[in-house]
Structures are given as structure tokens and as C-alpha cells.
């Protein structure tokens, strides 16, 4: 029988035929695709023709088509809809893929051809798009160690393959802890919880196979529990479980894995001639080096910490007034903060929630994209990997732009968090391909027959992930290597975080925040409160984030710590972490940093991007209209369509005329000293 992963997909927009693919197809398809790709690369490397752009770089870009197809399907389901078989496959695939990639970059004959082209680039008279592909490919090879020989090359290969295995283990341990822990609640234990938390808890209990409601470690359930539960003992229990993910049980303990990862990364950087991993990692980022990152984080840390300390005092007083003695603890913060929000902003999340229907917020996201970029969305009926998935065709002026898929609800088979990935990225060479983009979220699923409701944070996540999707959908570059979100890590969050600003444009909520039962628009005073509350508790949020970013940076900028937990404690003591706030992601569950290399020494990049998104949105404010056509056009022309075809700082200056400073960010977070 033919393997559906390896055939030509005769489907609408060449989307993977999910209904024909079974888990048994992945392993043989991967082996066949790897063999095919290896043969393609060997043929390019062994060519006896003198190297040219066409027979080397364009040929590399044209290779690996089957591999791309297999992996795009596999990684989609492994992340969003896993099971034991898929987890076993992932453990099997990760060293194979690492070895394949190492073999590619260690191919001396291939590197020699690229090096020759690089050395003679002046005389090749390449167009800018091709020259950029040469530049990036050459840099990829050098950074991967292509210039290394003998034992050093051998050792680098071992290090990388071990890192890939450790990253997968880290993720799977975390998932095991997140899946394994839950707290069953009796009727008495529901004290203080609003209806929406109770119904989510009942749904979670059902999924866990228990009679009553249960609290799991899903952020969309545990955060509201910590906000509303009047049972301090249960809050503490839940909070302790939540913050000990990755260190709950011996079999799934991530602490030793983290130490080994840090040591291997340091070794890898040194083999490549860098002082440490941060120096290696930041070379290709907009920030450039660790000191620039530290400077930015500390500029934000100081005002954020003062704000958090002032808030800690206020919340502590509220707790005393409740007759509770002792210090405000981390499991108290969200509870008293929610109470204070109600007192000061009189904004009750429970009353707000019926106005934030998922379907209406999706409409808001699409309408914003229509007004800014003239995009249209048409629902598609396609067999996808899970019945929760929905798909739309994206068009402009009647022309096909791409396909957008949304997979919004939390379930046990999905890893936590929210993300955007492309099953296919835009490119024009060597063949025209249009993007297929997925947003995956973990919103609480509604009880059967009821509309899905979001928290304001969820709605922001929806806009955020769609901002990434736009970066893919509007991409208009030649080569996939630098298409869409293939940009510097500290630039990639600019489009997503910028898009969040439109949720705060009053007319968007006025139109799309309608009550689930009555259909009425959100009352004006509630709307004003929502918008004012956007800067609420930013001291806390900034502190938990910046602390994580600093720990990540210091882990990689210097000798690797033998005991990362001790190092983490030392760093937090050094910056004076407030008692009642903890890192947003502590080391044993810091998946951004340890699941892979993506955000290692790069967690700061959300804030780096926020500096830009705050400043970029000011361009619309200066134009006097959040939907100003000329500014939207400039954004698309200079940033959203350009991918990584040009260096990030050049793109930003083309859009804004200058680089941004930190002021717009502090203003946006309400952290500017008054
Ligand atoms: Zn993002």
C-alpha cells in the first residue's frame, strides 16, 4: 500500500490528507524521506560542475520536499494532539533528525561549494534575494560547525544529538507532570469560585474520569482558581503543584536534564569559537550581545520591581484586614489582586466573560485583518487532525493568499501554552507555495451546547497568535529560508505583540464584545474599565517575566552552573525578587529555554519585541487612526511581507524612520514614574 504521507496530495490547497494518515505511516515515511533527501544532497555535493547559485543553493532549496511534508504533519499532531504512539515516535525521530541535520552541515564537499560561492560573491552579480540566501546559508553552515575538522567535528555532532534527546525528554517529563496531577474538589472546596470556573472544573473532572470537579495544571483553569478560591489551603496546594512541574517525581525530574543541557550548550559554543552560549546565540539577533540584553532588562526591572513592591504592600494589608496573619505568599497574590481589581477598577471578570465569546473574538481578529490589510476569510470544510480544528481560506481581492487553521480548546493530548506554526511557509522560488498556518491555543472548552467564552487574557492570546499568522500569511519573499516568521528571535514577537494592540482599540470591543445570552454590546462603562485595567498588575507581570528572562540570560552568559537551581536562587536574590512573586517559568518547567534551542538565551526577546510593538503602534496613534491605511500599508510593505529577507533593524527603520527606545513600553505598562 502506498504511504499517504509520500504521495502527491490531491486535496484542496494541497493540505495533508489527515483522514488517510495513520500513526503507522510516520516511521516508514520518515525513513524514506530522509533517504531521499540524503541522495539529493549527495548528488548536489558530488556534482563535477563548478558551483553556481543554481546548482548549489537553489538545488538545496528544492530538495527535501517529502521530508518537509512528513515533518509538517508529524510535528503538528505531536504538539497539538499527542498520544503514546506519537510520543514514542518523537523519541525515535529526534536523534534521527539531529543526525540528519548534523550530516548535512558536516558535508565537506557541500560546504566547499558554498564557501567558494561566498568567497566569489562579488563577481556572481546575484539579485538581492539570492544574495541573502547565500549569506544566510553560509552563516548557517559556519555556525553549525562546518569549518571544524576531526575530533572537534565529531564531538560537536555528539553534543548536538544529545541535546536533541534531552530537549525531547524535558518536554515529555513536563507533559507527564501536567497530565498526571489534578486536585479533585468536593462541593465545599468550590468556595468563592464563579460559575465559569466550576463548569470548567467539572469538564476537567470528567476528562480525568472522576465524579466531581477537578483542578488541573492547565493555565486556563489554575489561574482562575488562584484568583477566586477563598480556600487558602487549596490555593497553596494548587500553586505548589503548578510551580513544581518538572520536579514532581523522580522519573520525570527535569533538574539534572537542565544542568546537562547548559553544560553541553557551553561546550558547543566553545567548540565553535565563542566565549559562551549567549555570545553564540545573540550574534544573529537584533540585540547582538548579552550586555545589550541585560541593559534593556534592567531598565525595565527597576520600575517594575518598585511597582510590584508597592502592590505587595497593598495586597498584604488587604490580607491582614481579612484576619490572615503573616506575609503575603505567592498563592495569595492573584486572589487579593483580583479583589483589588474589583475594588479599584470594579471590573468583575465573571461579568466580563460572557461578552468575550470565542466566535465573536475570531470575527474581531479577522475584521481587523480585513480593515488593515484587506484580507477576507471563508470557512473551509476539511478533514483535519482533530474535530476541534477549524479552517478558513484567506484571500485578497479574490486571490488566494493561504489557509488559516484554528485549534482553540485545551485537551489532555495538547501541550500547554499557545503557538503558531506553519504547515507550509510562503515562497516563490524554486516553486510558488502559499502558506498554511495554524494557531493552537488552550482555552477552556465550553460545556456542551454552550458558546465558548474567553477571559481577557485569552482574547489577547487570540490576537497575539494571529499576529504571528499574519506574518506568515502576508509574507512575500523569494526563498523559504527567510520566509514569514523566519526572522531574528528578538524580532519575531513584534507582529504578534503589535496585533494585540487592536484588541484595545475601543471600537473593536464595541462591535464584537456582545453578550452570549442577550446579544447586547458591552456597556460603555465596562468597556472603559476593561481598557483601563489593561495596565493593571503590570508590576507583578513584568517582574515574573523579567526574572525569568534574566535567569535564562545568566545561565548562558558565563560558565554553565553545575546546579541550576542554586544558580537560579542566587540570581533572584541578586536582583531582590519580591517575596510573593515567582518566576513566570522556573527552571524545571522552563520549556522555552530547555525544550529546544529556540528561546534559550532568548526569552528576553518578548520584551525586546515589546519595545518595538509599543513604539510601532504609536505610529498609528500619531496618524490619528488605529486603522490608518497608509501606516498599515507601510507596516505590511516594510515588515510583515519581508520575513528575514533584510536585517531586522533595517526593516524597523524603514517602517518608523528610527529605532525605538524603552519609553513607549514603560508607558504602555503603566510603569513610568508619575
Ligand atoms: Zn508569540
XYZ file of C-alpha atoms and ligand atoms in Angstrom:
675
model
C 0.000 0.000 0.000
C 1.236 3.478 -0.724
C 2.071 5.693 2.208
C -0.278 8.718 2.176
C 2.493 10.922 3.555
C 4.618 10.271 0.471
C 2.068 10.587 -2.297
C 1.045 13.737 -4.127
C -1.716 15.282 -2.071
C -4.746 15.655 -4.255
C -6.555 17.808 -1.700
C -7.800 21.402 -1.567
C -4.712 23.682 -1.367
C -2.536 20.525 -1.066
C -3.327 20.224 2.622
C -2.236 16.981 4.230
C -4.969 14.305 3.918
C -5.292 13.832 7.671
C -8.179 11.388 7.317
C -5.950 8.968 5.373
C -2.859 9.170 7.571
C -2.417 6.740 10.446
C 0.301 6.680 13.090
C 1.807 3.608 11.416
C 2.656 5.737 8.376
C 5.042 8.118 10.120
C 8.094 5.930 10.748
C 8.384 4.394 7.247
C 7.618 7.774 5.631
C 10.302 9.477 7.670
C 12.897 6.867 6.762
C 12.040 7.075 3.067
C 12.043 10.888 3.088
C 15.376 11.039 4.923
C 16.931 8.634 2.412
C 15.559 10.648 -0.494
C 16.869 13.901 0.935
C 20.273 12.360 1.632
C 20.511 11.226 -2.011
C 19.523 14.698 -3.249
C 22.156 16.393 -1.104
C 24.849 13.871 -2.022
C 24.140 14.493 -5.702
C 24.480 18.271 -5.237
C 27.728 17.848 -3.287
C 29.194 15.322 -5.739
C 28.478 17.359 -8.867
C 31.565 17.776 -11.054
C 30.252 21.070 -12.404
C 31.762 24.202 -10.906
C 29.474 25.550 -8.139
C 26.852 28.086 -9.195
C 23.967 29.613 -7.311
C 21.571 27.431 -9.303
C 23.312 24.071 -8.984
C 24.086 24.554 -5.287
C 21.868 26.951 -3.324
C 18.743 26.724 -5.454
C 19.230 22.952 -5.632
C 19.445 22.684 -1.830
C 16.292 24.765 -1.513
C 14.490 22.479 -3.972
C 15.473 19.346 -2.050
C 13.715 17.770 0.912
C 10.174 18.237 -0.322
C 8.990 14.864 1.003
C 10.770 15.406 4.312
C 9.052 18.783 4.765
C 5.684 17.170 4.174
C 6.240 14.310 6.629
C 7.610 16.560 9.353
C 4.993 19.275 8.988
C 2.247 16.716 9.583
C 4.082 14.885 12.328
C 5.047 17.932 14.371
C 1.551 19.353 14.047
C -0.066 16.287 15.604
C 2.766 15.575 18.058
C 2.314 19.045 19.597
C -1.423 19.540 19.371
C -2.820 16.032 19.596
C -0.301 13.620 21.033
C -0.717 10.078 22.280
C 1.667 7.391 23.497
C 2.470 6.198 19.980
C 3.279 9.711 18.809
C 5.402 10.328 21.885
C 7.360 7.141 21.204
C 7.789 8.232 17.586
C 9.054 11.601 18.727
C 11.682 9.935 20.913
C 12.665 7.803 17.943
C 12.712 10.680 15.436
C 14.557 13.313 17.402
C 18.036 11.688 17.298
C 17.475 10.699 13.648
C 16.626 14.266 12.692
C 19.501 15.685 14.683
C 21.845 13.245 12.950
C 20.431 14.145 9.549
C 20.904 17.839 10.155
C 24.429 17.310 11.506
C 25.306 15.216 8.464
C 24.062 17.977 6.167
C 26.134 20.667 7.856
C 29.159 18.362 8.152
C 29.148 17.637 4.414
C 32.592 18.954 3.477
C 32.096 18.834 -0.283
C 28.830 20.728 0.028
C 30.308 23.327 2.360
C 33.250 23.754 -0.020
C 30.851 24.674 -2.828
C 29.052 27.183 -0.610
C 32.355 28.603 0.632
C 33.509 29.050 -2.970
C 30.318 30.928 -3.823
C 30.678 33.038 -0.679
C 34.302 33.894 -1.489
C 33.385 34.936 -5.033
C 30.049 36.597 -4.169
C 31.132 39.998 -5.514
C 31.588 38.625 -9.006
C 28.415 36.491 -9.043
C 26.146 39.502 -9.623
C 23.321 37.949 -7.623
C 19.989 39.660 -7.151
C 19.396 40.814 -3.565
C 17.031 37.929 -2.729
C 19.545 35.314 -3.909
C 22.461 37.090 -2.239
C 20.545 36.971 1.045
C 20.020 33.217 0.662
C 23.746 32.751 0.096
C 24.614 34.905 3.102
C 22.238 33.089 5.459
C 23.107 29.609 4.208
C 26.817 30.255 4.550
C 26.279 31.613 8.061
C 24.152 28.583 8.991
C 26.977 26.275 7.923
C 29.674 28.151 9.802
C 27.564 28.328 12.969
C 26.768 24.639 12.684
C 30.481 23.843 12.718
C 31.083 23.114 9.029
C 34.539 24.608 9.326
C 35.504 22.181 12.143
C 37.705 19.150 11.466
C 38.427 15.766 13.049
C 37.664 15.130 16.718
C 36.149 18.573 17.205
C 33.670 17.988 14.396
C 32.913 14.543 15.826
C 32.348 15.896 19.322
C 30.062 18.677 18.087
C 27.927 16.063 16.379
C 27.612 14.072 19.601
C 26.763 17.181 21.611
C 24.017 18.243 19.248
C 22.462 14.833 19.070
C 22.461 14.522 22.870
C 20.917 17.997 23.178
C 18.079 16.986 20.892
C 17.345 13.910 23.027
C 17.465 15.935 26.246
C 15.126 18.580 24.843
C 12.535 15.961 23.998
C 12.887 14.324 27.432
C 12.464 17.685 29.126
C 9.221 18.324 27.215
C 7.842 14.870 27.853
C 8.603 14.998 31.589
C 6.804 18.308 31.778
C 3.825 16.955 29.900
C 3.724 13.906 32.188
C 3.602 16.146 35.281
C 0.988 18.423 33.725
C -1.135 15.484 32.742
C -0.666 13.445 35.890
C -1.580 15.963 38.565
C -5.091 17.065 39.373
C -6.960 18.015 42.506
C -10.473 16.715 42.921
C -12.813 19.169 44.603
C -15.732 18.458 46.912
C -18.694 20.842 46.987
C -17.106 22.638 49.989
C -13.931 23.153 48.035
C -15.728 25.295 45.451
C -15.956 28.280 47.824
C -15.526 31.569 46.004
C -15.343 30.059 42.519
C -17.529 31.686 39.868
C -19.708 29.527 37.633
C -17.334 29.520 34.693
C -14.511 28.087 36.820
C -16.840 25.486 38.305
C -18.073 24.360 34.900
C -14.502 24.189 33.532
C -13.535 22.201 36.626
C -16.443 19.825 36.057
C -15.366 19.335 32.439
C -11.804 18.708 33.636
C -13.028 16.224 36.246
C -14.936 14.377 33.560
C -11.818 14.211 31.365
C -9.853 12.852 34.328
C -12.534 10.241 34.997
C -13.574 11.424 38.464
C -17.076 12.073 39.701
C -16.713 15.684 40.824
C -14.997 18.823 39.562
C -11.193 18.901 39.408
C -8.446 21.475 39.028
C -5.691 20.569 36.573
C -2.428 22.340 35.817
C -3.779 23.930 32.648
C -3.125 27.682 32.900
C -6.678 28.478 31.824
C -8.018 26.558 34.831
C -5.451 27.002 37.551
C -5.037 30.767 37.182
C -8.765 31.473 37.712
C -8.732 29.023 40.619
C -5.906 31.009 42.245
C -7.795 34.234 41.558
C -11.096 33.219 43.089
C -10.771 30.354 45.546
C -11.313 31.604 49.103
C -9.722 28.387 50.385
C -6.162 29.495 51.139
C -5.115 25.893 51.881
C -6.266 24.708 48.453
C -4.693 27.679 46.710
C -1.398 26.788 48.324
C -1.734 23.158 47.325
C -2.606 24.017 43.723
C 0.090 26.664 43.473
C 2.762 24.308 44.844
C 1.829 21.676 42.287
C 1.759 24.197 39.466
C 5.174 25.626 40.287
C 6.772 22.231 40.799
C 6.049 20.972 37.303
C 9.170 19.242 36.085
C 10.300 18.275 39.577
C 7.303 16.385 40.929
C 8.590 12.841 40.680
C 11.943 11.167 40.303
C 11.074 9.580 36.964
C 10.129 12.917 35.401
C 12.559 15.250 37.174
C 13.979 17.875 34.814
C 16.633 19.411 37.073
C 19.544 17.159 36.110
C 18.487 17.426 32.471
C 18.649 21.223 32.679
C 22.182 21.074 34.110
C 23.355 18.728 31.382
C 21.766 20.882 28.668
C 23.531 24.019 29.953
C 26.902 22.260 30.096
C 26.521 20.873 26.577
C 25.464 24.235 25.161
C 28.544 25.843 26.652
C 30.729 23.138 25.151
C 29.044 23.611 21.796
C 29.663 27.365 21.813
C 33.311 26.929 22.772
C 33.878 24.351 20.022
C 32.606 26.949 17.555
C 34.968 29.591 18.906
C 32.579 31.629 21.038
C 33.176 32.670 24.621
C 29.901 31.139 25.796
C 26.476 30.135 24.554
C 24.952 33.611 24.900
C 27.683 35.086 22.681
C 26.984 32.413 20.068
C 23.224 32.737 20.279
C 22.972 36.521 20.283
C 25.314 37.022 17.330
C 22.413 36.657 14.895
C 19.844 38.535 16.979
C 18.888 42.165 16.731
C 20.229 42.664 20.296
C 23.685 41.472 19.232
C 25.183 40.675 22.655
C 24.372 39.853 26.298
C 25.157 43.308 27.629
C 22.558 44.939 25.380
C 20.005 42.432 26.645
C 20.940 42.950 30.300
C 20.761 46.735 29.879
C 17.265 46.543 28.460
C 16.027 44.110 31.113
C 17.469 46.170 33.969
C 15.968 49.385 32.589
C 12.596 47.678 32.869
C 13.323 45.705 36.068
C 13.813 48.716 38.316
C 10.458 50.471 37.763
C 8.656 47.102 37.596
C 10.092 45.961 40.925
C 9.156 49.241 42.645
C 5.629 48.865 41.346
C 5.413 45.209 42.431
C 6.694 46.058 45.921
C 4.150 48.833 46.294
C 1.420 46.419 45.190
C 2.715 43.691 47.510
C 2.257 46.062 50.449
C -1.313 46.955 49.455
C -2.292 43.309 48.939
C -0.664 42.366 52.256
C -2.821 44.967 54.018
C -5.933 43.543 52.378
C -4.983 40.107 53.648
C -4.459 41.442 57.183
C -7.889 43.048 57.028
C -9.219 39.596 56.195
C -7.768 38.450 59.504
C -4.956 36.413 57.951
C -1.609 36.843 59.675
C 1.863 36.540 58.210
C 3.395 37.575 54.928
C 1.548 37.679 51.632
C 2.538 34.447 49.877
C 2.730 33.722 46.152
C -0.571 31.763 46.322
C -2.240 34.870 47.749
C -1.168 37.345 45.097
C -3.699 36.545 42.384
C -6.526 36.227 44.915
C -6.001 39.645 46.510
C -5.073 41.202 43.229
C -8.421 40.071 41.796
C -10.205 41.510 44.864
C -8.361 44.784 44.444
C -9.147 44.847 40.751
C -12.819 44.611 41.684
C -12.480 47.366 44.283
C -10.398 49.803 42.297
C -11.488 49.110 38.788
C -14.739 47.475 39.735
C -14.098 45.072 36.920
C -15.518 41.673 37.591
C -14.012 39.067 35.254
C -17.097 36.925 35.781
C -19.345 39.672 34.474
C -16.902 40.394 31.653
C -16.559 36.851 30.401
C -19.986 36.430 28.726
C -19.056 39.363 26.495
C -15.937 37.653 25.203
C -17.273 34.834 23.051
C -14.602 32.946 21.178
C -16.513 33.062 17.894
C -17.087 36.811 18.112
C -13.447 37.410 19.030
C -12.348 35.369 15.999
C -14.582 37.661 13.939
C -12.846 40.645 15.561
C -9.433 39.233 14.688
C -10.493 38.687 11.057
C -12.243 42.036 10.738
C -9.135 43.831 11.978
C -7.049 41.996 9.374
C -9.621 42.977 6.758
C -9.573 46.647 7.646
C -5.797 46.838 7.878
C -4.723 44.514 5.073
C -7.870 43.828 3.021
C -7.840 40.120 3.860
C -11.011 38.020 3.599
C -11.776 34.745 5.358
C -14.013 31.951 4.068
C -14.736 28.843 6.191
C -13.459 25.588 4.706
C -14.676 22.095 5.343
C -11.568 19.905 5.502
C -10.645 16.720 7.313
C -8.090 17.880 9.891
C -6.323 16.088 12.738
C -8.930 16.786 15.426
C -12.655 17.684 15.306
C -11.925 20.914 17.258
C -9.901 22.309 14.337
C -11.465 24.857 12.021
C -10.071 26.126 8.740
C -10.530 29.216 6.586
C -9.315 30.194 3.160
C -7.630 33.591 3.259
C -7.999 35.724 0.127
C -7.330 39.254 -1.021
C -9.076 40.861 -3.964
C -10.335 37.402 -4.944
C -6.826 35.933 -4.968
C -5.805 33.019 -2.780
C -3.416 34.082 -0.002
C -3.251 30.990 2.201
C -5.091 28.725 4.604
C -5.585 29.510 8.278
C -6.385 26.786 10.824
C -7.504 27.423 14.412
C -7.321 24.722 17.107
C -8.503 26.527 20.209
C -9.519 24.235 23.082
C -7.389 22.675 25.814
C -7.278 18.892 25.955
C -5.022 16.317 27.545
C -3.325 15.463 24.268
C -2.159 19.028 23.657
C 0.960 20.556 25.112
C 0.371 23.660 27.187
C 0.644 27.238 26.014
C -0.338 28.767 22.698
C 1.606 28.809 19.471
C 1.544 29.471 15.765
C 3.179 27.158 13.284
C 3.226 26.858 9.522
C 2.485 23.537 7.898
C 3.759 25.203 4.765
C 5.583 28.522 4.502
C 5.282 31.057 1.708
C 7.920 31.027 -1.050
C 8.238 31.976 -4.727
C 11.381 30.021 -5.561
C 12.143 27.353 -6.614
C 8.351 26.838 -6.731
C 5.471 29.044 -5.696
C 3.920 27.880 -2.426
C 1.233 29.580 -0.361
C 1.177 29.390 3.434
C -0.849 27.001 5.595
C -0.781 28.412 9.110
C -2.094 27.029 12.404
C -2.889 28.772 15.671
C -3.052 26.385 18.615
C -4.436 27.624 21.954
C -5.519 26.126 25.263
C -8.788 27.886 26.012
C -11.164 26.096 28.380
C -13.664 24.103 26.329
C -17.295 25.114 26.966
C -19.882 22.740 28.415
C -21.750 21.018 25.611
C -24.170 23.232 23.752
C -22.854 26.458 25.238
C -20.728 29.081 23.495
C -17.016 29.175 24.343
C -16.153 32.200 26.491
C -12.732 33.762 26.900
C -11.002 35.697 29.615
C -9.498 38.998 28.533
C -6.082 37.318 28.626
C -7.356 34.579 26.330
C -8.644 37.208 23.906
C -5.219 38.813 23.932
C -3.645 35.416 23.195
C -6.024 35.015 20.263
C -4.860 38.334 18.780
C -1.233 37.529 19.582
C -1.131 34.198 17.791
C -2.990 35.636 14.856
C -0.317 38.336 14.586
C 2.190 35.526 14.004
C -0.194 34.016 11.461
C -0.304 37.352 9.589
C 3.483 37.424 9.467
C 3.271 34.080 7.620
C 0.219 34.885 5.502
C 1.467 38.276 4.293
C 4.997 37.042 3.637
C 6.103 37.915 0.118
C 9.686 36.749 -0.285
C 11.565 34.516 -2.693
C 13.012 31.771 -0.524
C 11.507 29.749 2.298
C 14.768 30.064 4.275
C 13.756 33.600 5.294
C 10.006 33.498 4.779
C 7.357 34.650 7.279
C 8.456 34.212 10.862
C 11.965 33.006 9.907
C 13.480 36.156 11.379
C 15.721 37.015 14.323
C 14.171 35.619 17.508
C 14.013 39.024 19.168
C 12.111 40.398 16.162
C 9.624 37.562 15.726
C 7.286 38.721 18.517
C 6.893 42.195 17.005
C 3.999 41.336 14.639
C 2.210 39.232 17.285
C 2.540 41.690 20.150
C 1.724 44.594 17.866
C -1.516 42.888 16.824
C -2.612 42.675 20.481
C -2.978 46.471 20.436
C -6.081 46.238 18.246
C -7.933 44.409 20.995
C -7.534 47.646 22.934
C -8.973 49.832 20.195
C -12.396 50.756 21.701
C -14.407 50.283 18.514
C -13.260 46.648 18.234
C -14.718 45.659 21.599
C -17.741 47.902 20.993
C -18.587 45.888 17.938
C -17.505 42.358 18.785
C -17.845 42.041 22.555
C -21.517 41.067 22.672
C -23.189 39.184 25.484
C -23.505 35.432 24.904
C -27.102 35.280 26.104
C -28.612 38.697 25.399
C -26.514 39.620 22.352
C -26.143 43.119 23.776
C -22.971 45.106 23.241
C -20.652 45.552 26.188
C -21.859 48.509 28.288
C -19.730 51.617 27.858
C -18.614 51.772 31.493
C -17.473 48.148 31.434
C -15.582 48.813 28.213
C -13.785 51.758 29.767
C -12.911 49.674 32.804
C -11.558 46.846 30.655
C -9.315 49.223 28.769
C -8.131 50.967 31.925
C -7.475 47.638 33.602
C -5.105 46.619 30.795
C -2.209 48.139 32.735
C -3.431 46.613 36.000
C -0.954 44.428 37.929
C 1.817 45.112 35.426
C 4.355 45.308 38.247
C 3.677 41.638 39.014
C 3.577 40.539 35.399
C 6.721 42.404 34.443
C 8.615 41.115 37.480
C 7.690 37.450 36.886
C 8.702 37.816 33.243
C 11.929 39.811 33.624
C 13.120 37.480 36.399
C 12.714 34.527 34.031
C 14.489 36.380 31.234
C 17.421 37.322 33.471
C 17.819 33.761 34.771
C 17.822 32.477 31.191
C 20.428 35.061 30.176
C 22.761 34.465 33.137
C 22.512 30.676 32.668
C 24.115 31.115 29.257
C 26.394 34.131 29.738
C 29.256 32.623 31.718
C 30.336 29.188 32.930
C 27.424 26.716 32.975
C 26.067 26.163 36.516
C 26.524 22.652 37.919
C 23.401 23.249 39.991
C 20.959 25.413 38.012
C 18.505 25.581 40.922
C 21.185 27.109 43.172
C 22.209 29.487 40.404
C 18.585 30.467 39.866
C 18.215 31.242 43.593
C 21.427 33.279 43.532
C 20.293 35.364 40.552
C 16.893 36.048 42.086
C 18.497 37.080 45.382
C 20.868 39.335 43.462
C 18.073 41.308 41.837
C 15.950 41.360 45.011
C 12.990 39.305 43.800
C 9.882 40.313 45.780
C 8.800 37.585 48.229
C 5.311 36.997 46.861
C 6.238 36.807 43.161
C 7.976 33.879 41.482
C 9.452 33.422 38.033
C 6.834 33.015 35.354
C 8.693 29.847 34.348
C 11.103 28.282 36.840
C 13.936 26.130 35.515
C 12.321 22.643 35.739
C 9.374 23.765 33.581
C 11.058 26.499 31.544
C 10.173 24.850 28.237
C 11.094 27.960 26.222
C 14.682 27.508 27.312
C 15.078 23.741 27.665
C 12.675 22.047 25.230
C 14.828 23.229 22.368
C 17.194 25.982 21.400
C 14.581 28.414 20.157
C 14.319 30.710 23.142
C 17.444 29.686 25.042
C 19.319 32.848 25.932
C 16.408 34.425 24.108
C 13.458 34.600 26.493
C 14.199 38.344 26.736
C 13.054 38.657 23.144
C 9.375 39.096 24.050
C 10.356 42.289 25.831
C 12.754 43.352 23.108
C 9.848 42.968 20.708
C 7.530 44.797 23.095
C 9.803 47.809 22.985
C 9.177 47.804 19.248
C 5.464 46.941 19.303
C 4.691 49.785 21.720
C 6.656 52.165 19.543
C 5.191 50.787 16.309
C 1.599 51.155 17.480
C 2.367 54.776 18.298
C 2.776 55.250 14.548
C -0.964 54.528 14.184
C -1.755 56.808 17.128
C 0.314 59.581 15.584
C -1.665 59.110 12.352
C -4.825 59.626 14.434
C -6.455 56.343 13.384
C -5.785 52.773 14.529
C -6.767 51.664 11.022
C -4.840 54.329 9.131
C -4.401 52.920 5.638
C -1.021 54.472 4.886
C 0.505 53.254 8.165
C -0.966 49.763 7.677
C 0.463 49.712 4.181
C 3.887 50.775 5.449
C 3.738 48.055 8.105
C 2.939 45.433 5.519
C 5.484 46.685 2.992
C 8.398 47.095 5.378
C 7.850 44.423 7.998
C 5.048 41.878 7.532
C 5.848 40.985 3.923
C 9.609 40.968 4.312
C 10.284 37.991 6.583
C 14.017 37.799 7.214
C 14.983 38.969 3.727
C 16.608 42.057 5.293
C 18.187 42.605 8.760
C 15.594 43.429 11.430
C 16.917 46.851 12.419
C 16.893 47.944 8.767
C 13.269 46.818 8.425
C 12.242 48.678 11.547
C 13.941 51.880 10.471
C 12.259 51.598 7.054
C 8.880 51.477 8.801
C 9.411 54.043 11.531
C 12.334 56.164 10.404
C 14.351 55.315 13.549
C 14.949 52.657 16.215
C 12.696 52.638 19.317
C 13.559 53.424 22.952
C 12.151 51.849 26.113
C 9.750 54.730 26.999
C 6.736 53.627 24.961
C 6.917 50.217 26.648
C 7.057 51.646 30.176
C 4.203 53.971 29.312
C 2.177 51.086 27.858
C 2.684 49.026 31.012
C 1.874 51.973 33.264
C 5.358 51.807 34.785
C 6.586 55.314 34.021
C 7.197 57.175 37.278
C 4.476 59.786 37.656
Zn 4.372 34.815 20.206
